[in-house]
mmCIF file of C-alpha atoms in Angstrom:
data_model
loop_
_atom_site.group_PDB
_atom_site.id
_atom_site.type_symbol
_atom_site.label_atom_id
_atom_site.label_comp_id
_atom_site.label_asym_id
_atom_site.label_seq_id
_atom_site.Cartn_x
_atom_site.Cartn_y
_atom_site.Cartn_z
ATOM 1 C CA UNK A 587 125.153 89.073 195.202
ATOM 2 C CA UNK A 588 123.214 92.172 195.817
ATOM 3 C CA UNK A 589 119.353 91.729 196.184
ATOM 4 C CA UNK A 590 116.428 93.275 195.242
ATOM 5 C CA UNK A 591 115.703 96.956 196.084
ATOM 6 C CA UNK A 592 113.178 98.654 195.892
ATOM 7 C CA UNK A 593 112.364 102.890 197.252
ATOM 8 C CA UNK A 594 111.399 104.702 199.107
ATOM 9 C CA UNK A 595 110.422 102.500 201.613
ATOM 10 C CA UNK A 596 108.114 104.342 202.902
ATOM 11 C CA UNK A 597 105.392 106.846 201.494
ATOM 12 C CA UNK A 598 102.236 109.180 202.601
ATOM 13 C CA UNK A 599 99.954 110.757 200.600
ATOM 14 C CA UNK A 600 96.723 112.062 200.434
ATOM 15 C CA UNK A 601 94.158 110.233 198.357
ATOM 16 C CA UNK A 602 93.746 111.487 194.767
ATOM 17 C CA UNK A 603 97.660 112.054 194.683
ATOM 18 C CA UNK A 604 100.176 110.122 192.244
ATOM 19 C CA UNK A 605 102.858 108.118 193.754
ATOM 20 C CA UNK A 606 105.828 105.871 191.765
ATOM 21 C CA UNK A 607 107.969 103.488 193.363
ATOM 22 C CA UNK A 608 111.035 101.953 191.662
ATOM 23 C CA UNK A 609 112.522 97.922 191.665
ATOM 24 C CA UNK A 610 116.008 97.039 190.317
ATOM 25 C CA UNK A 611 115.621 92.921 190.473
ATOM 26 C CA UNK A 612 118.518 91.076 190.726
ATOM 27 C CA UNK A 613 121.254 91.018 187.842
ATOM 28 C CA UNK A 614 120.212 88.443 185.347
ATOM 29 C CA UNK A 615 117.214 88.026 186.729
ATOM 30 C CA UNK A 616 114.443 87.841 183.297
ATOM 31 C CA UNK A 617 111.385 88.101 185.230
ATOM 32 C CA UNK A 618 110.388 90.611 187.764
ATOM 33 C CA UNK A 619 106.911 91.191 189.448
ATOM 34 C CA UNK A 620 104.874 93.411 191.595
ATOM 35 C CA UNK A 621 102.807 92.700 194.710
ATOM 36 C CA UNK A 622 100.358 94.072 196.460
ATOM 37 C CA UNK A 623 99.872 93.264 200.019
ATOM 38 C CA UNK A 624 97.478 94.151 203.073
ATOM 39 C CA UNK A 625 97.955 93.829 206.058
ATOM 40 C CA UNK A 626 97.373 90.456 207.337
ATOM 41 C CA UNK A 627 97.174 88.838 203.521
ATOM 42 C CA UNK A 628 99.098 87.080 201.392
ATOM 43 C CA UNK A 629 101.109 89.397 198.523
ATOM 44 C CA UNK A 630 98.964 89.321 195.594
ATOM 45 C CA UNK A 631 100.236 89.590 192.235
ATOM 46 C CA UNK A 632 99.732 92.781 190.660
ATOM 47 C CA UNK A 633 102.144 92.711 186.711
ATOM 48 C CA UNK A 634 104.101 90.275 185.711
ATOM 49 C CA UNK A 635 107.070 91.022 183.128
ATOM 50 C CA UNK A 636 109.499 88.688 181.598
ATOM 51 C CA UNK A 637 112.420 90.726 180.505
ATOM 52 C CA UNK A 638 110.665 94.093 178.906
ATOM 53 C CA UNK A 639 107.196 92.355 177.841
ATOM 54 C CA UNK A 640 103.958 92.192 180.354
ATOM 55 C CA UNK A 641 103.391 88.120 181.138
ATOM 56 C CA UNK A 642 99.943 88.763 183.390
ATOM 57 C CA UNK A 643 98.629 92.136 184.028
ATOM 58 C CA UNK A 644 95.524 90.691 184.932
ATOM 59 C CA UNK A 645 94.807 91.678 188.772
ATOM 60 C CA UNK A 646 96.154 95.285 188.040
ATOM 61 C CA UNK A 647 93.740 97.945 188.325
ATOM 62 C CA UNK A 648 94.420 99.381 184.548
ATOM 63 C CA UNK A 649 92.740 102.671 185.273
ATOM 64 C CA UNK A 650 94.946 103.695 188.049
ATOM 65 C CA UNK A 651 97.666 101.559 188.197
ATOM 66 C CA UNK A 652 100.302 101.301 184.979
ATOM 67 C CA UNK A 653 103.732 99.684 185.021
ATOM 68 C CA UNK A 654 106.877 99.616 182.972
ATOM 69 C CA UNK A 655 110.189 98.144 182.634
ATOM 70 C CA UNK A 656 111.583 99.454 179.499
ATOM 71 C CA UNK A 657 114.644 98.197 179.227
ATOM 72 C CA UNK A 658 114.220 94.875 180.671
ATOM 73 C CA UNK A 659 115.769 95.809 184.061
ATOM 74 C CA UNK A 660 114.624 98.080 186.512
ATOM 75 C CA UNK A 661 110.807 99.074 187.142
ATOM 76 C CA UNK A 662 108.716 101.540 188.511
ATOM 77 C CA UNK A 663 104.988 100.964 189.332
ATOM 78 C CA UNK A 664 102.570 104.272 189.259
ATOM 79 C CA UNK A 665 99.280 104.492 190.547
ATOM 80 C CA UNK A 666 97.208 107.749 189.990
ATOM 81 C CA UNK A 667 95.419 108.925 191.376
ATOM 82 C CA UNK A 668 95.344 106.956 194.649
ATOM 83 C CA UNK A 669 92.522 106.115 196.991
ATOM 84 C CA UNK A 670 92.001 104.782 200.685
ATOM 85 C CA UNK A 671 92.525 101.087 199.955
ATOM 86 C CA UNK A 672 95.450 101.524 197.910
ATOM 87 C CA UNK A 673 96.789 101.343 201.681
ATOM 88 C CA UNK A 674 99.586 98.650 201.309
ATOM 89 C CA UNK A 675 102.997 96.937 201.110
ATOM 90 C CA UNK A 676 104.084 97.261 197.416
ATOM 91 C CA UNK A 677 106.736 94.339 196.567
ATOM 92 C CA UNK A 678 108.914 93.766 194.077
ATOM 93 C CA UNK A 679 110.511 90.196 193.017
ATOM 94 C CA UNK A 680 112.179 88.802 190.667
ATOM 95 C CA UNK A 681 113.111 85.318 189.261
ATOM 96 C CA UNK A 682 115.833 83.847 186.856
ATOM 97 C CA UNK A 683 113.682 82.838 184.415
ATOM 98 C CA UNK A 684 110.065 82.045 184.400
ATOM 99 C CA UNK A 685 109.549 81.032 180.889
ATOM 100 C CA UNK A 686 112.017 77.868 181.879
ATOM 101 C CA UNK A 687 109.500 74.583 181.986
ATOM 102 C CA UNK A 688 112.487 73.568 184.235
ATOM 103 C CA UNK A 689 112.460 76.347 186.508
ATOM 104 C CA UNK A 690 110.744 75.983 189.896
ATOM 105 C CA UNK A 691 110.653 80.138 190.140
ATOM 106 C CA UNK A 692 111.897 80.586 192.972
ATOM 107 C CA UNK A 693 111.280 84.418 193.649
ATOM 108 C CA UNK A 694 113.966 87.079 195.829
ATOM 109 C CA UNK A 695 111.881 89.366 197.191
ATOM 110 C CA UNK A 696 112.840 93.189 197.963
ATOM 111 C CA UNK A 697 111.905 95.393 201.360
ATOM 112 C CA UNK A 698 108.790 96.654 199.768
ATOM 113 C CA UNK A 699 107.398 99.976 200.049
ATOM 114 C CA UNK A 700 104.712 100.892 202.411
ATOM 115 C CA UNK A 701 102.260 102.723 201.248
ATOM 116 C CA UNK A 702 99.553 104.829 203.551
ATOM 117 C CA UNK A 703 97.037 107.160 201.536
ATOM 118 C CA UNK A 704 94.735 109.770 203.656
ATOM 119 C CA UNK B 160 88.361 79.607 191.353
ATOM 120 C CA UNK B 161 91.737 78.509 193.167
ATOM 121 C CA UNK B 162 91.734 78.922 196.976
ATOM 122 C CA UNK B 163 94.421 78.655 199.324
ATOM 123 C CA UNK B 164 93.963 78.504 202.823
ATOM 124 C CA UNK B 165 96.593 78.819 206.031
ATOM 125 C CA UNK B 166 95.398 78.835 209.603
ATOM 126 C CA UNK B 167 94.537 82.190 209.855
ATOM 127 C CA UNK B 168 95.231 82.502 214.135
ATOM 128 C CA UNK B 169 98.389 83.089 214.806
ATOM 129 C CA UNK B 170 99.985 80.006 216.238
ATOM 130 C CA UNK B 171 102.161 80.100 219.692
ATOM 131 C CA UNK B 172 104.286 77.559 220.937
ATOM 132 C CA UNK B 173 107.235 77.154 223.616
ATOM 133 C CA UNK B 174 110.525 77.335 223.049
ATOM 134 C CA UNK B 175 112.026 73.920 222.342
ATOM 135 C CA UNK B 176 108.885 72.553 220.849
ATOM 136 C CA UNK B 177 107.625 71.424 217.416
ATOM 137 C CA UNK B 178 105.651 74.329 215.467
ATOM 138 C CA UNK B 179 103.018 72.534 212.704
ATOM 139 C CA UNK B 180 101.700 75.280 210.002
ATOM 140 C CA UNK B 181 99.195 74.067 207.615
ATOM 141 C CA UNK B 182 98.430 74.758 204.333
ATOM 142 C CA UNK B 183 95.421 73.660 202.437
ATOM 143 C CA UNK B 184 94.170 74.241 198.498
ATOM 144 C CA UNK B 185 90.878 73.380 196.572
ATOM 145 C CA UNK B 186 90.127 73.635 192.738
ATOM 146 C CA UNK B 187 94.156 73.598 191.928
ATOM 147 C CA UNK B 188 96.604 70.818 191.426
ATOM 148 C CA UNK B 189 99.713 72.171 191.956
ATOM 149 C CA UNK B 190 103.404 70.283 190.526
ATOM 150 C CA UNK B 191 105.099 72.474 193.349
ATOM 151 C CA UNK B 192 104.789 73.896 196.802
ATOM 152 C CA UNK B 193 106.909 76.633 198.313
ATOM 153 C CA UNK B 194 107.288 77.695 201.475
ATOM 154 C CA UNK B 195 108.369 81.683 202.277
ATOM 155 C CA UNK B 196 109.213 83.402 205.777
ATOM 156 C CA UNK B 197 108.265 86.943 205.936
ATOM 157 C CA UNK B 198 109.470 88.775 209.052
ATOM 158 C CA UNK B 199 107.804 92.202 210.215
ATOM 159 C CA UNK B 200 108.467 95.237 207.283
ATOM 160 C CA UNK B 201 110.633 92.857 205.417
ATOM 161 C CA UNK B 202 109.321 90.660 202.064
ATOM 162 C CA UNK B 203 109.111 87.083 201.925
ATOM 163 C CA UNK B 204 112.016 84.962 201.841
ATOM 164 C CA UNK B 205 112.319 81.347 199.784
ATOM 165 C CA UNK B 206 112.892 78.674 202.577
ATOM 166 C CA UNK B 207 111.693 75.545 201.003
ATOM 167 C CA UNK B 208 110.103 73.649 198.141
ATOM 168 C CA UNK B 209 108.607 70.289 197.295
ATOM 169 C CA UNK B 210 107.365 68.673 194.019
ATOM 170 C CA UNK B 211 104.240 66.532 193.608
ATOM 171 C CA UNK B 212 106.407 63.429 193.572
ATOM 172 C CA UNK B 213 107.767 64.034 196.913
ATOM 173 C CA UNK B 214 106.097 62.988 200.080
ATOM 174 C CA UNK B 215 108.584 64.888 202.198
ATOM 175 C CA UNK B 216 111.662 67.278 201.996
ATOM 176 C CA UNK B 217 113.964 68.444 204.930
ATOM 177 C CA UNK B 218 116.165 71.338 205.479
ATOM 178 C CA UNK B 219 118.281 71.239 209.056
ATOM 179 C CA UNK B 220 114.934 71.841 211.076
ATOM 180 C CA UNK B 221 112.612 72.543 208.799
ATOM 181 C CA UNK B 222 109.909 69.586 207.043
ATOM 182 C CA UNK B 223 107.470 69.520 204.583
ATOM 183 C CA UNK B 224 104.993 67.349 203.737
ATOM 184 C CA UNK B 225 102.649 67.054 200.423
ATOM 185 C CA UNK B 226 99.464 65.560 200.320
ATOM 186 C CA UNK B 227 98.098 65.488 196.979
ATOM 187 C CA UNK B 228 95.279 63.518 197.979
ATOM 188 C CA UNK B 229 94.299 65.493 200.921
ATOM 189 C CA UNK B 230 95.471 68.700 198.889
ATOM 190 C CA UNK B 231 97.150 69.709 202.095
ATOM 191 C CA UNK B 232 101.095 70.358 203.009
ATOM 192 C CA UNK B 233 102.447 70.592 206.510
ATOM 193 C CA UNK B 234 105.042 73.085 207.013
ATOM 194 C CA UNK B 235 106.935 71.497 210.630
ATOM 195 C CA UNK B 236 109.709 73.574 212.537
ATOM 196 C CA UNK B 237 111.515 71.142 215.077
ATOM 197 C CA UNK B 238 113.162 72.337 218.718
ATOM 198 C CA UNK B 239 111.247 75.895 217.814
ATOM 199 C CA UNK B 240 113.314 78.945 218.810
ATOM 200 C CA UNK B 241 112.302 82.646 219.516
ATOM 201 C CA UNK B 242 114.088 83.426 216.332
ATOM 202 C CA UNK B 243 111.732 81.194 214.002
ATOM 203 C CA UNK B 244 109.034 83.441 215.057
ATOM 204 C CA UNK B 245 107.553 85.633 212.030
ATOM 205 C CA UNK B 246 105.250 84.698 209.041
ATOM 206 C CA UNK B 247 104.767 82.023 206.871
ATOM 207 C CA UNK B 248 103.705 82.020 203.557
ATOM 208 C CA UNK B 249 102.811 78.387 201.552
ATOM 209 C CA UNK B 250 102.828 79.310 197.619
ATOM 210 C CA UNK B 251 101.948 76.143 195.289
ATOM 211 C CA UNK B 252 102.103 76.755 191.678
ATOM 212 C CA UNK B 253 102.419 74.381 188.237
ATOM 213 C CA UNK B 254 103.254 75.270 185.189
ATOM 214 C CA UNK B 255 100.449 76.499 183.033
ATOM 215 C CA UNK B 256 99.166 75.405 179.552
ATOM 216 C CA UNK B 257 101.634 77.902 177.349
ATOM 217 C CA UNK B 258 104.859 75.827 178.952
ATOM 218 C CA UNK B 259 105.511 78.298 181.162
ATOM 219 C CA UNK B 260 106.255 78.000 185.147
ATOM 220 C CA UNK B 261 103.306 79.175 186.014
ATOM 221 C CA UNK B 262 102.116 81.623 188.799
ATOM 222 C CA UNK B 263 102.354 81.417 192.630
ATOM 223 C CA UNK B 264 99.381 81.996 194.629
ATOM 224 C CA UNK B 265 100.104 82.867 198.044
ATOM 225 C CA UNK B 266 98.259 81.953 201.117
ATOM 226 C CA UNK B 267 97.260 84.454 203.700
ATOM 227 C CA UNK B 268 100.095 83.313 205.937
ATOM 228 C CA UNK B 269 100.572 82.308 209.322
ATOM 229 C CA UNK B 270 101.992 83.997 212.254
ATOM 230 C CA UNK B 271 104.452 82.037 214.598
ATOM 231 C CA UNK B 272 105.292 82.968 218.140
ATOM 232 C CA UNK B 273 107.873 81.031 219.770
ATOM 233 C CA UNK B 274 107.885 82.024 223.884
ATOM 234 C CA UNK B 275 111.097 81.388 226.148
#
């Protein structure tokens, strides 16, 4: 079974830039998220979709950041235009089904892409 | 708000000994606790999970414990090799009002060094 991937893996870019990276969850998978994390913290949630539709968007910084998965499968995450502390690892996961009561959501976790803005 | 905490100094340990991670969480009452490994550039990988009704749960050398009265679960890696060394996250999580899972909140991690 194939995993998560996500690209590039790595990207630079000069602050005030726009960068996208891409996530293609695992097949079947209904829910898929985005992390953000810092070096030396935990990953911190960033969107939250369950198939096409946005579960918690809550921590996502709405004027630079957006996020879609239009056809219920792959993603891509945008921010624009990007500053200093936008300095991170950007995961991707994704679960079989987080709606299930049943379901202990256990998350598969891509590479991530680092991110290092100048 | 919810708070999880992990020993945030990196922990180091000989070979052959018994590595203890800790996890501890305030203003949350999680139904489940999961426990990732995240090695260097790579993301976090499921090892383990235990449920509110559990005391304990073992996998080969790995053990958890959950303390819902201390709001605390111990993470233990028995005869510790070089290999175990990386990250570990603790993630607890219930399932929230709308019948849904829930979210995971992830702890800061803690950083394992296992010496020859």
């Amino acid at each position: 079974e194939a995993g998560v991937a996500q690209s590039p893996r790595y990207k630079i870019i000069e602050k005030r830039q726009s960068v996208a990276f891409w996530c293609n969850p695992i097949s079947g998978h209904a829910t898929l998220y985005w992390y953000q994390q810092i070096l030396g913290q935990g990953p911190k949630l960033l969107i939250q979709f369950q198939n096409n539709g946005v579960v918690d968007d809550s921590q996502l910084p709405k004027d630079r950041f957006s996020a879609e998965r239009l056809k219920g499968v792959d993603s891509t995450l945008k921010i624009q235009p990007a500053k200093l502390e936008d300095s991170a690892v950007y995961l991707c996961a994704s679960s079989l089904d987080w709606s299930d009561i049943t379901s202990t959501d256990t998350q598969y976790f891509g590479p991530g892409t680092r991110l290092t803005v100048l | 708000s919810q708070k999880i905490e992990q020993n945030s100094e990196a922990l180091n340990i000989q070979e052959g000994k018994t590595a203890t991670l800790t996890c501890n969480y305030t203003n949350y009452s999680p139904a489940y606790l999961q426990w990732y490994r995240q090695d260097p550039g790579r993301g976090p990988v499921f090892l383990l999970l235990i449920r509110e009704n559990e005391k304990e749960k073992r996998k080969e050398r790995l053990k958890v414990t959950f303390d819902t009265t201390l709001k605390q679960s111990l993470f233990h890696i028995t005869a510790s090799q070089p290999a175990d060394s990386a990250t570990y996250l603790c993630a607890p999580h219930r399932p929230d009002g709308s019948g849904n899972t829930g979210k995971l909140i992830f702890g800061q991690g803690t950083t394992l060094q296992v010496k020859p």
